[in-house]
Short mmCIF file of C-alpha atoms in Angstrom, two decimals:
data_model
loop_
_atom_site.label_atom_id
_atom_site.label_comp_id
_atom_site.label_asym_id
_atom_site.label_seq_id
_atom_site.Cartn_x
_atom_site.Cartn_y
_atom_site.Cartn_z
CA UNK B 1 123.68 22.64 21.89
CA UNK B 2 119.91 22.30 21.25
CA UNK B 3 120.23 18.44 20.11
CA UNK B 4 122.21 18.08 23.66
CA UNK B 5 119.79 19.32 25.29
CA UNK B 6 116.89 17.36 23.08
CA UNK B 7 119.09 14.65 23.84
CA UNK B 8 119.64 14.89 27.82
CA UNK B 9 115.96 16.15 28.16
CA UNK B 10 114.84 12.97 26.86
CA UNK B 11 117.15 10.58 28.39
CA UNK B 12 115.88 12.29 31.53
CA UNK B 13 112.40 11.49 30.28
CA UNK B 14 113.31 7.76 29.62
CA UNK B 15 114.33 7.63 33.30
CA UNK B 16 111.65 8.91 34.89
CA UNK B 17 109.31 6.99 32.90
CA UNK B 18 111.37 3.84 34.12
CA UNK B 19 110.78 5.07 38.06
CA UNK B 20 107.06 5.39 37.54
CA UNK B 21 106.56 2.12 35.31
CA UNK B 22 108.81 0.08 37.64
CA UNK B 23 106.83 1.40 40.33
CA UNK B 24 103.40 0.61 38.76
CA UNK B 25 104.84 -3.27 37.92
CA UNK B 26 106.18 -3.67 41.39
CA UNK B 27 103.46 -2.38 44.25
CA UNK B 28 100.31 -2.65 41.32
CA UNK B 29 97.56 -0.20 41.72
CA UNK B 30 98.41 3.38 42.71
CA UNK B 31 96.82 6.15 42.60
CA UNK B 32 99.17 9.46 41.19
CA UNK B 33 99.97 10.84 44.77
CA UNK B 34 101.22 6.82 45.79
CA UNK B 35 104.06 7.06 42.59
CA UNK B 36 104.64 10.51 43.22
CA UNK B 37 105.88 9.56 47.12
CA UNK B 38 107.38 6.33 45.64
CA UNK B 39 109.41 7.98 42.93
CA UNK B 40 110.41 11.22 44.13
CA UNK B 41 109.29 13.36 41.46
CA UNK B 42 106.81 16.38 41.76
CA UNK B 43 103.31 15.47 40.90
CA UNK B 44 103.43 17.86 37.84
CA UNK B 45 105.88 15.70 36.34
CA UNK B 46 104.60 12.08 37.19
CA UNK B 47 100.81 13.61 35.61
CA UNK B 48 102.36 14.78 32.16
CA UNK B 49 104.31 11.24 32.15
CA UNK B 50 101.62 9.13 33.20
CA UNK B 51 99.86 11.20 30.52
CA UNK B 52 101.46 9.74 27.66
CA UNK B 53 101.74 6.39 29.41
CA UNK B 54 97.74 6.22 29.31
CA UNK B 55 97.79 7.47 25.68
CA UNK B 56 100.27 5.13 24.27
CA UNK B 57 98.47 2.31 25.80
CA UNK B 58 101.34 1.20 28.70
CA UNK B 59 99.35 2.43 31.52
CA UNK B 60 95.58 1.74 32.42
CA UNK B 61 93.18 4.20 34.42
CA UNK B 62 89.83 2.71 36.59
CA UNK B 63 87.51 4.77 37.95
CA UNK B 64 86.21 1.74 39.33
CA UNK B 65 89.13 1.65 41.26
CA UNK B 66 88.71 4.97 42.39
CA UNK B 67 90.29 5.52 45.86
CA UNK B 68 87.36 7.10 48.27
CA UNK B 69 89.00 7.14 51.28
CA UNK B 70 91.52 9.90 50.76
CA UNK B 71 91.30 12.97 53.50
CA UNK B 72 90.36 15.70 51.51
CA UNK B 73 87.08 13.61 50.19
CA UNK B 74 88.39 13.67 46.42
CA UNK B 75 88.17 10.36 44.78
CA UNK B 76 91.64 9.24 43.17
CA UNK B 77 91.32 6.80 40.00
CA UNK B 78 94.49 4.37 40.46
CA UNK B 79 96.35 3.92 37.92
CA UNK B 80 98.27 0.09 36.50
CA UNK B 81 100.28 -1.48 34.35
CA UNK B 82 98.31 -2.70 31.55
CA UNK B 83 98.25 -6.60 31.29
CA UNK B 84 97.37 -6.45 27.68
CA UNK B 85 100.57 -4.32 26.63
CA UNK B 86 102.46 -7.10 26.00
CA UNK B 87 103.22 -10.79 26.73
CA UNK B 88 105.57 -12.64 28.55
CA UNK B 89 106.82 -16.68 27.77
CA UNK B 90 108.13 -19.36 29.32
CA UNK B 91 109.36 -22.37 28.08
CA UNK B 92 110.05 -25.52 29.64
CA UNK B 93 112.07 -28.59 28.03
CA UNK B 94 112.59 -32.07 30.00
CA UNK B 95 113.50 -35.00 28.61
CA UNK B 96 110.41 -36.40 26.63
CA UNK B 97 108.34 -32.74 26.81
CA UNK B 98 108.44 -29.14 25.90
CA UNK B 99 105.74 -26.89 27.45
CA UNK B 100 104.58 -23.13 26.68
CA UNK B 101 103.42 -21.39 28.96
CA UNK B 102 101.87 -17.61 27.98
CA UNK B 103 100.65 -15.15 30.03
CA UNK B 104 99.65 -11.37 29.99
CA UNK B 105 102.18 -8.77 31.81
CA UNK B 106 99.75 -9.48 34.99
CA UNK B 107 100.36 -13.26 34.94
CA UNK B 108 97.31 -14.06 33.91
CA UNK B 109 97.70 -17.03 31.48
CA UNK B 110 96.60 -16.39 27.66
CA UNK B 111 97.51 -20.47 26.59
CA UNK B 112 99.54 -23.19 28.02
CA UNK B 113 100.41 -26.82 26.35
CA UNK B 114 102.80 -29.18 26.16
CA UNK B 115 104.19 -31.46 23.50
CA UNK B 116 106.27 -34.68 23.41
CA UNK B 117 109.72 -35.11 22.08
CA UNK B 118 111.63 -38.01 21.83
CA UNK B 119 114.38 -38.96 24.66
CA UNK B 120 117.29 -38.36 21.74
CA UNK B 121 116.11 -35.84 19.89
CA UNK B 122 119.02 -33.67 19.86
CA UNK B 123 118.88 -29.70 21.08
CA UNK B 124 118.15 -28.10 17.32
CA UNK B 125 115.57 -29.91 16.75
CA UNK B 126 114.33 -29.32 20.11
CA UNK B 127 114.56 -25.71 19.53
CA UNK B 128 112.78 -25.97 16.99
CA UNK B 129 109.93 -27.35 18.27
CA UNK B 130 109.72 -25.24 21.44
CA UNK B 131 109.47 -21.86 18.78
CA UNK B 132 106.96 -23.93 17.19
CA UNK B 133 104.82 -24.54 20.67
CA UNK B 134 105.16 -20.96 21.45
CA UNK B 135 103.97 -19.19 17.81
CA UNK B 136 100.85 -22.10 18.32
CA UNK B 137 100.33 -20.77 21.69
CA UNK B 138 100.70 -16.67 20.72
CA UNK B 139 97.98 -17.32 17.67
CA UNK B 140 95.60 -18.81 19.92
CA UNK B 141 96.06 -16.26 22.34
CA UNK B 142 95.53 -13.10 19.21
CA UNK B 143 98.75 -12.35 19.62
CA UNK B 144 102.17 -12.87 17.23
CA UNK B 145 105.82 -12.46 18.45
CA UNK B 146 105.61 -8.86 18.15
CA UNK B 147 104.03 -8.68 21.28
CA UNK B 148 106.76 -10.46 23.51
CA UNK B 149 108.53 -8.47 26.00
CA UNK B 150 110.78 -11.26 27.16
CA UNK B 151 111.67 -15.24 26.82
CA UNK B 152 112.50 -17.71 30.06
CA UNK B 153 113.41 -20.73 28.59
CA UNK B 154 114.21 -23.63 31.48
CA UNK B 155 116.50 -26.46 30.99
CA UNK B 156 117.77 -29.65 33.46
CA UNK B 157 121.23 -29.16 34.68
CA UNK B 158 123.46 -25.63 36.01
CA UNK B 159 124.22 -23.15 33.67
CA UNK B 160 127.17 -20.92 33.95
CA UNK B 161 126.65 -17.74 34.89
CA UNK B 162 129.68 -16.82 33.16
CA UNK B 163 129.73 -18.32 29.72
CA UNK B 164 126.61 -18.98 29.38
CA UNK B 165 126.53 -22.59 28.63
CA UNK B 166 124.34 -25.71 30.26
CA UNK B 167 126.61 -28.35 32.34
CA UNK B 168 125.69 -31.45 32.37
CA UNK B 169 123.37 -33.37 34.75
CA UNK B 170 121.30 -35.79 33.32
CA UNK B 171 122.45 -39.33 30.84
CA UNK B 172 121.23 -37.70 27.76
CA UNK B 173 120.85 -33.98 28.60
CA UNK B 174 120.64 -32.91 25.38
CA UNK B 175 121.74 -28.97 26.08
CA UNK B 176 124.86 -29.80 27.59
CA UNK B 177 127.85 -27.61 26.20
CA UNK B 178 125.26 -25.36 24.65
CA UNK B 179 124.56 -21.56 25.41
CA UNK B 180 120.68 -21.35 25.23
CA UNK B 181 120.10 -18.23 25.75
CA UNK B 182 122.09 -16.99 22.40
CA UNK B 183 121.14 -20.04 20.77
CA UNK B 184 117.15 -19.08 20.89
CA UNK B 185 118.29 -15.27 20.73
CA UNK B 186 119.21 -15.90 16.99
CA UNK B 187 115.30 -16.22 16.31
CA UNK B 188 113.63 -13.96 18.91
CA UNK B 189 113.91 -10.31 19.50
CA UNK B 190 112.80 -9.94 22.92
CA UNK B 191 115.19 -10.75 26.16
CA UNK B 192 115.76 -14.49 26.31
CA UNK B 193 116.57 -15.97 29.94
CA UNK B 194 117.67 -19.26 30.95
CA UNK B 195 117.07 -21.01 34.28
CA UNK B 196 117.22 -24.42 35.74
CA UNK B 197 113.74 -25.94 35.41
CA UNK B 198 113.79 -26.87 39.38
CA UNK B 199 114.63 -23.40 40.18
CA UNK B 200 111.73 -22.40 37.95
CA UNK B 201 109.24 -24.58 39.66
CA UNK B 202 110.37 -23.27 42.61
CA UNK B 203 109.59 -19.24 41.28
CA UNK B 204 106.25 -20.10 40.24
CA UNK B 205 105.65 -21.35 43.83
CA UNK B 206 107.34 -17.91 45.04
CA UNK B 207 105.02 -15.70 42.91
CA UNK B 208 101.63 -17.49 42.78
CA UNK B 209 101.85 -20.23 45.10
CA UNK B 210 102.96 -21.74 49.04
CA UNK B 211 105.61 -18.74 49.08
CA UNK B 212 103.47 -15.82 48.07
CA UNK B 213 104.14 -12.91 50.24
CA UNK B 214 106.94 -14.61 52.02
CA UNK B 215 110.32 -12.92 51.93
CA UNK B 216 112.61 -15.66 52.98
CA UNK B 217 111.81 -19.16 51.39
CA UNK B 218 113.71 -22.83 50.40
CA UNK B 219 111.68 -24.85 47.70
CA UNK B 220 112.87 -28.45 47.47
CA UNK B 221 111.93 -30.42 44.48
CA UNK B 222 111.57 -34.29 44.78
CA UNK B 223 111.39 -35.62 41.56
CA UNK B 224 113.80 -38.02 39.14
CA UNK B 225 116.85 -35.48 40.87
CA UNK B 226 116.73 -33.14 43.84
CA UNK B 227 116.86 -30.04 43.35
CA UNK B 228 116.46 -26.69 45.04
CA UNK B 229 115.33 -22.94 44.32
CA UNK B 230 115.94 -20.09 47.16
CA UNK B 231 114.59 -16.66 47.52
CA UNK B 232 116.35 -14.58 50.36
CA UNK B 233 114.98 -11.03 51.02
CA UNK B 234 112.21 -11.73 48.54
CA UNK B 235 114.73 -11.69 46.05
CA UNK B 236 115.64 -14.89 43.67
CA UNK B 237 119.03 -16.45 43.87
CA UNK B 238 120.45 -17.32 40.67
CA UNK B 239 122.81 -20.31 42.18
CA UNK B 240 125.88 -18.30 42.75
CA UNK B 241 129.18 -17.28 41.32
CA UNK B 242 128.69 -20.19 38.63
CA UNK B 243 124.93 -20.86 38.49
CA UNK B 244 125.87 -24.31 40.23
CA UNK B 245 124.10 -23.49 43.70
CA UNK B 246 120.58 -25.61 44.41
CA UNK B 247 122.22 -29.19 43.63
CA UNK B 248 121.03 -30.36 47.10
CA UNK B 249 120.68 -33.94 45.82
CA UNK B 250 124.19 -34.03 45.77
CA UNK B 251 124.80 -33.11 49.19
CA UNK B 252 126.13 -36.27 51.33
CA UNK B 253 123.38 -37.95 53.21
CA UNK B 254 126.08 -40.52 54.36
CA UNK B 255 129.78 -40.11 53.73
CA UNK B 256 129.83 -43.76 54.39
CA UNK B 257 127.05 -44.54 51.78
CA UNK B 258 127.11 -46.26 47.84
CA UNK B 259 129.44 -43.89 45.58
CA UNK B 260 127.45 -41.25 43.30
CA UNK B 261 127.81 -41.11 39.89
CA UNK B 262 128.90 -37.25 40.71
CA UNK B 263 131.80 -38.64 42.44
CA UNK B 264 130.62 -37.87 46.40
CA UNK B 265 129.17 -41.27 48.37
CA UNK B 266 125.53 -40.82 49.95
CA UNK B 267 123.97 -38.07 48.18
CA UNK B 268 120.98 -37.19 49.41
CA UNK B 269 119.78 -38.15 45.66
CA UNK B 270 120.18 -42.04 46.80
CA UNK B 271 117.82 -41.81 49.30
CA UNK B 272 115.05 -39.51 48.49
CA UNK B 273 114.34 -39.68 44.75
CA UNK B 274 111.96 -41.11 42.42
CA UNK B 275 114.83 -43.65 41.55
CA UNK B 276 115.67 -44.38 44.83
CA UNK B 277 112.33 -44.58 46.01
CA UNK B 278 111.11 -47.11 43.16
CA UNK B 279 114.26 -49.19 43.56
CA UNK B 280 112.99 -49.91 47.36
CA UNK B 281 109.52 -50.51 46.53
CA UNK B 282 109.95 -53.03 43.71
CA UNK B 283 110.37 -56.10 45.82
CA UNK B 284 107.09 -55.86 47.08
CA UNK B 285 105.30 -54.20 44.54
CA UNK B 286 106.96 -55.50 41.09
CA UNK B 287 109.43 -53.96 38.45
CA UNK B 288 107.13 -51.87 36.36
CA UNK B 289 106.05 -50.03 39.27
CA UNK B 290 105.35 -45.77 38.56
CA UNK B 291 105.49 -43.04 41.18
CA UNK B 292 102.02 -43.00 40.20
CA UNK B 293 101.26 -46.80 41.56
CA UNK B 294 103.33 -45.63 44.38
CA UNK B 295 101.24 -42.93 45.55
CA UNK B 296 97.77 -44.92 44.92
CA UNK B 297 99.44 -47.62 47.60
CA UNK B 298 100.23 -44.88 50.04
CA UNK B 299 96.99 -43.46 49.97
CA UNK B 300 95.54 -47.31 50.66
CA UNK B 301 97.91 -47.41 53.47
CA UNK B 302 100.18 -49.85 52.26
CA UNK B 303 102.95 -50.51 54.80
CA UNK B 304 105.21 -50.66 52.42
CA UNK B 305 105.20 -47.48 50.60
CA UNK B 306 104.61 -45.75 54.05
CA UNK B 307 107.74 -46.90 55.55
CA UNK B 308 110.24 -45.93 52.51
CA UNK B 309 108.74 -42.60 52.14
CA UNK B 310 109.30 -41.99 56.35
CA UNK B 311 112.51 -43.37 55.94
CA UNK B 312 113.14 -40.82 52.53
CA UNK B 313 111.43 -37.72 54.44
CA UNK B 314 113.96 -38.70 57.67
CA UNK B 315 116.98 -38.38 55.20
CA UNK B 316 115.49 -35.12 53.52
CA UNK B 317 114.77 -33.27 57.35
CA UNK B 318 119.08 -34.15 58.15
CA UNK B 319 119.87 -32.29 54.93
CA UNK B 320 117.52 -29.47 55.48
CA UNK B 321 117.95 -29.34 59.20
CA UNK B 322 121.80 -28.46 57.82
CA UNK B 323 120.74 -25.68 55.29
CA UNK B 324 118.31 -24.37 58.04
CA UNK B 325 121.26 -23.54 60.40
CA UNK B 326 123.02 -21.99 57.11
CA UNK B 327 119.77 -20.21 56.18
CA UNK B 328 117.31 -19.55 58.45
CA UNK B 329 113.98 -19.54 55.98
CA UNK B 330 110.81 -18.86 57.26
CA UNK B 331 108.85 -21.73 54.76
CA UNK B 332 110.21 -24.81 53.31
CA UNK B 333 108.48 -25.75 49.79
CA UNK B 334 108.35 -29.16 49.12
CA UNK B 335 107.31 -29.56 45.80
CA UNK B 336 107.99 -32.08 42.61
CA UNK B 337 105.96 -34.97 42.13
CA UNK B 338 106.85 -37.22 45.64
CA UNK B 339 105.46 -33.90 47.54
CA UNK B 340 102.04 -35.46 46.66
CA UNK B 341 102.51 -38.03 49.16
CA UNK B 342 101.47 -35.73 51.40
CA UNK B 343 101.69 -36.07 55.81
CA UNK B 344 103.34 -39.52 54.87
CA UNK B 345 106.59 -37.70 53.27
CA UNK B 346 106.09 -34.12 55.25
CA UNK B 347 105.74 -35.57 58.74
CA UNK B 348 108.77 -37.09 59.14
CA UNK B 349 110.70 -34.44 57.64
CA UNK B 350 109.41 -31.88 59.76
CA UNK B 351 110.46 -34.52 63.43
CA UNK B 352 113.76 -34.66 61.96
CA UNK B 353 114.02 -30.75 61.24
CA UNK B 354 112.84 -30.13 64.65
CA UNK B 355 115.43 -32.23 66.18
CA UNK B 356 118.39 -31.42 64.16
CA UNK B 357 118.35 -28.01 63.36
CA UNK B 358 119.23 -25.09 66.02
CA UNK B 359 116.57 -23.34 68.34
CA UNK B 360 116.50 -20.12 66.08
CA UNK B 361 116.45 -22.31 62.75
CA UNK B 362 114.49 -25.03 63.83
CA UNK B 363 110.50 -23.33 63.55
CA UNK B 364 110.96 -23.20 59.69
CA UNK B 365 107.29 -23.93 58.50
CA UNK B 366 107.56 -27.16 56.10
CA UNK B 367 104.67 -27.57 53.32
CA UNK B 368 103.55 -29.22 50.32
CA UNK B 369 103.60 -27.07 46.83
CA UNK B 370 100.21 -25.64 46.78
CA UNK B 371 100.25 -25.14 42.53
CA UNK B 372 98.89 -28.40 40.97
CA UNK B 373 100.40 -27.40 37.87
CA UNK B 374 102.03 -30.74 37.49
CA UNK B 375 103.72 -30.80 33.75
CA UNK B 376 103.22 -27.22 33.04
CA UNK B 377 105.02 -26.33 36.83
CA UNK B 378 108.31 -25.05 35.26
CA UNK B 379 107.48 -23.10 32.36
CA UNK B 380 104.73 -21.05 34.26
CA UNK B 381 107.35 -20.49 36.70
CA UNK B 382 109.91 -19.27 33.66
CA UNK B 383 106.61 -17.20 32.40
CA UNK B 384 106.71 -15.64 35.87
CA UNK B 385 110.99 -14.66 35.59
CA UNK B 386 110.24 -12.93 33.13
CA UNK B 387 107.61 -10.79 34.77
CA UNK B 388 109.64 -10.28 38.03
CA UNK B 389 112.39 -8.80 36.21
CA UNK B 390 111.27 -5.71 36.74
CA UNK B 391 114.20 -3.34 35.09
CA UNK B 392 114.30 -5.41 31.74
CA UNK B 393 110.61 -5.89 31.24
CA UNK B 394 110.19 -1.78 31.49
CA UNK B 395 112.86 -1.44 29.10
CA UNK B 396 111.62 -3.20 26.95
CA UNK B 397 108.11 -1.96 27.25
CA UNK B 398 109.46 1.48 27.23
CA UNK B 399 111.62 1.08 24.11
CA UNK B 400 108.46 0.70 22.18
CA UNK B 401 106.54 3.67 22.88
CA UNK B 402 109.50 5.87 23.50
CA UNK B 403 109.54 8.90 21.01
CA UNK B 404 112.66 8.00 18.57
CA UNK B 405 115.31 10.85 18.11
CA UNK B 406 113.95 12.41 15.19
CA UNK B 407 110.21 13.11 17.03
CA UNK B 408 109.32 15.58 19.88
CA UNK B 409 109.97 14.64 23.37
#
């Protein structure tokens, strides 16, 4: 009966310290009458918890944060999670790069690099180099893998929410057919998640950038694809039943337009992509054209570049104007590496949404990404899953300070 009891008087324990932790990690400072209100436990209990919190190094006191203003004339110390308690990781692979991204369990970033890869280097090897990247980035930071709490690792292309494996997307996506997450589980101990890089860029914008405080947002990422990440109620959707939601390039611009290589005609993809974009512009401005070249021009006002990227932002505000009336956000992101055009991309886009969408979906507020984090955009953003996910980052937080069965609780 007693190791029952033991037993359900610290799984009680574990919970509570869960409530108060999640609590901490989700509003930040508070001061011990804040979590008590927010957690609905007695203030006797949330003091000897927060106790051991403090001493096991999980929980930081100020009393430079001391609260001044409360009625009875007592200053209250606030209490926090503490940033250096652990470490969370993100990891981003493209086609040609892997990038690290490391940051403390407030988001402030420890190290952050990338490293080229070559366009066939196949997935292992790949793998190999990311773990590489990240033990680099963890020494120069002081810390080892010990300190992880959890792994986002993003890759091109859906993965299935239900097996676990990446679809394909890209000629050459060298994760097709393989389950990441359990693949890079084999060599690290912490949580690993897996997300689609656009979706990732599109959570770092959430957290730390144009949609910060915003409950309801769409990000749109222009790039080499289209691709789109959506947070509804200030909560992240993961693309649906299969992980395949956000493929907005691949919604039909023109039913009557060129056949896709995804089998639909006049995907948006044709029309507003780096591809498409440089396949317009090379008459005038020659075959070895960049984006980059592109976007000097536009800035010098060539009429050229101007009138393709109206004509591209035109397509984009039809297809959004549609996903307005489904949606209803209150800020459009526009984001990947066209997004830098500026007024000459988001002006037109915002005519068209204005005179396509419905009256009560047509005010959605349409800007540029504000991060210039350019390379480093999706694995900051996969550093940042791992810190939203609140329940699993406590856990495992938790699990290493916890008393184990044979100590007091």
């Amino acid at each position: 009966m007693a190791t029952k009891d033991t037993g359900s008087l610290r799984a009680l324990r574990r919970t509570n310290s869960e409530r108060l932790l999640s609590a901490l990690m989700e509003h930040g400072a508070l001061h011990r009458a804040e979590l008590a209100r927010l957690s609905g436990l007695s203030r006797t209990t949330v003091s000897n918890i927060v106790g051991d919190l403090i001493e096991s190094g999980v929980v930081i006191e100020s009393a430079g944060d001391a609260d001044t203003s409360a009625v009875d004339g007592r200053a209250r110390a606030f209490l926090r999670a503490n940033p250096a308690a652990g470490t969370a990781a993100g990891l981003d692979f493209t086609l040609e790069r892997i990038w690290c991204h490391v940051t403390d369990l407030a988001g402030t970033t420890l190290a952050s690099e990338g490293a080229t890869v070559a366009a066939d280097t196949p997935w292992q090897e790949r793998l190999a180099a990311g773990l590489g990247l990240l033990d680099d980035l963890l020494a120069a930071a002081g810390r080892d893998r010990s300190s992880l709490l959890g792994v986002a690792v993003g890759v091109p292309g859906p993965i299935d929410l239900r097996t676990g494996p990446v679809g394909p997307s890209l000629p050459g996506q060298a994760w097709a057919g393989v389950n990441v997450a359990k693949e890079f589980g084999r060599h690290l101990s912490p949580p690993v998640l897996v997300e689609n890089n656009t979706r990732l860029e599109a959570i770092a914008e959430f957290t730390w950038g144009a949609g910060s405080g915003v409950r309801d947002v769409l990000y749109l990422g222009l790039s080499t694809g289209i691709g789109a990440g959506l947070q509804i109620g200030g909560r992240l959707h993961h693309g649906g039943a299969r992980g395949g939601g956000g493929s907005v390039g691949h919604i039909s611009a023109d039913p009557a337009g060129e056949p896709c290589p995804c089998g639909n005609r006049g995907c948006l993809v044709q029309y507003a992509s780096i591809p498409a974009v440089l396949a317009l512009l090379r008459p005038a401005l020659g075959e070895r054209i960049g984006v980059d070249d592109v976007l000097a021009a536009t800035a010098a006002g060539d009429p050229d570049c101007r009138r393709v990227l109206h004509d591209a932002g035109e397509v984009v505000g039809r297809v959004l104007a549609n996903l307005c009336n489904l949606l209803n956000p209150e800020r459009i992101i526009i984001g990947g590496e066209l997004a830098r055009a500026g007024d000459v991309l988001l002006e037109p886009i915002r005519a068209t949404l204005r005179r396509s969408a419905m009256v009560l979906t047509r005010d959605a507020d349409v800007v540029a990404a504000a991060l210039d984090l350019g390379e480093r955009a999706a694995a900051s953003g996969a550093a940042a899953l791992v810190l939203r996910e609140t329940d699993q980052l406590v856990g495992a937080l938790l699990a290493r300070v916890e008393p184990q069965p044979n100590e007091a609780v």
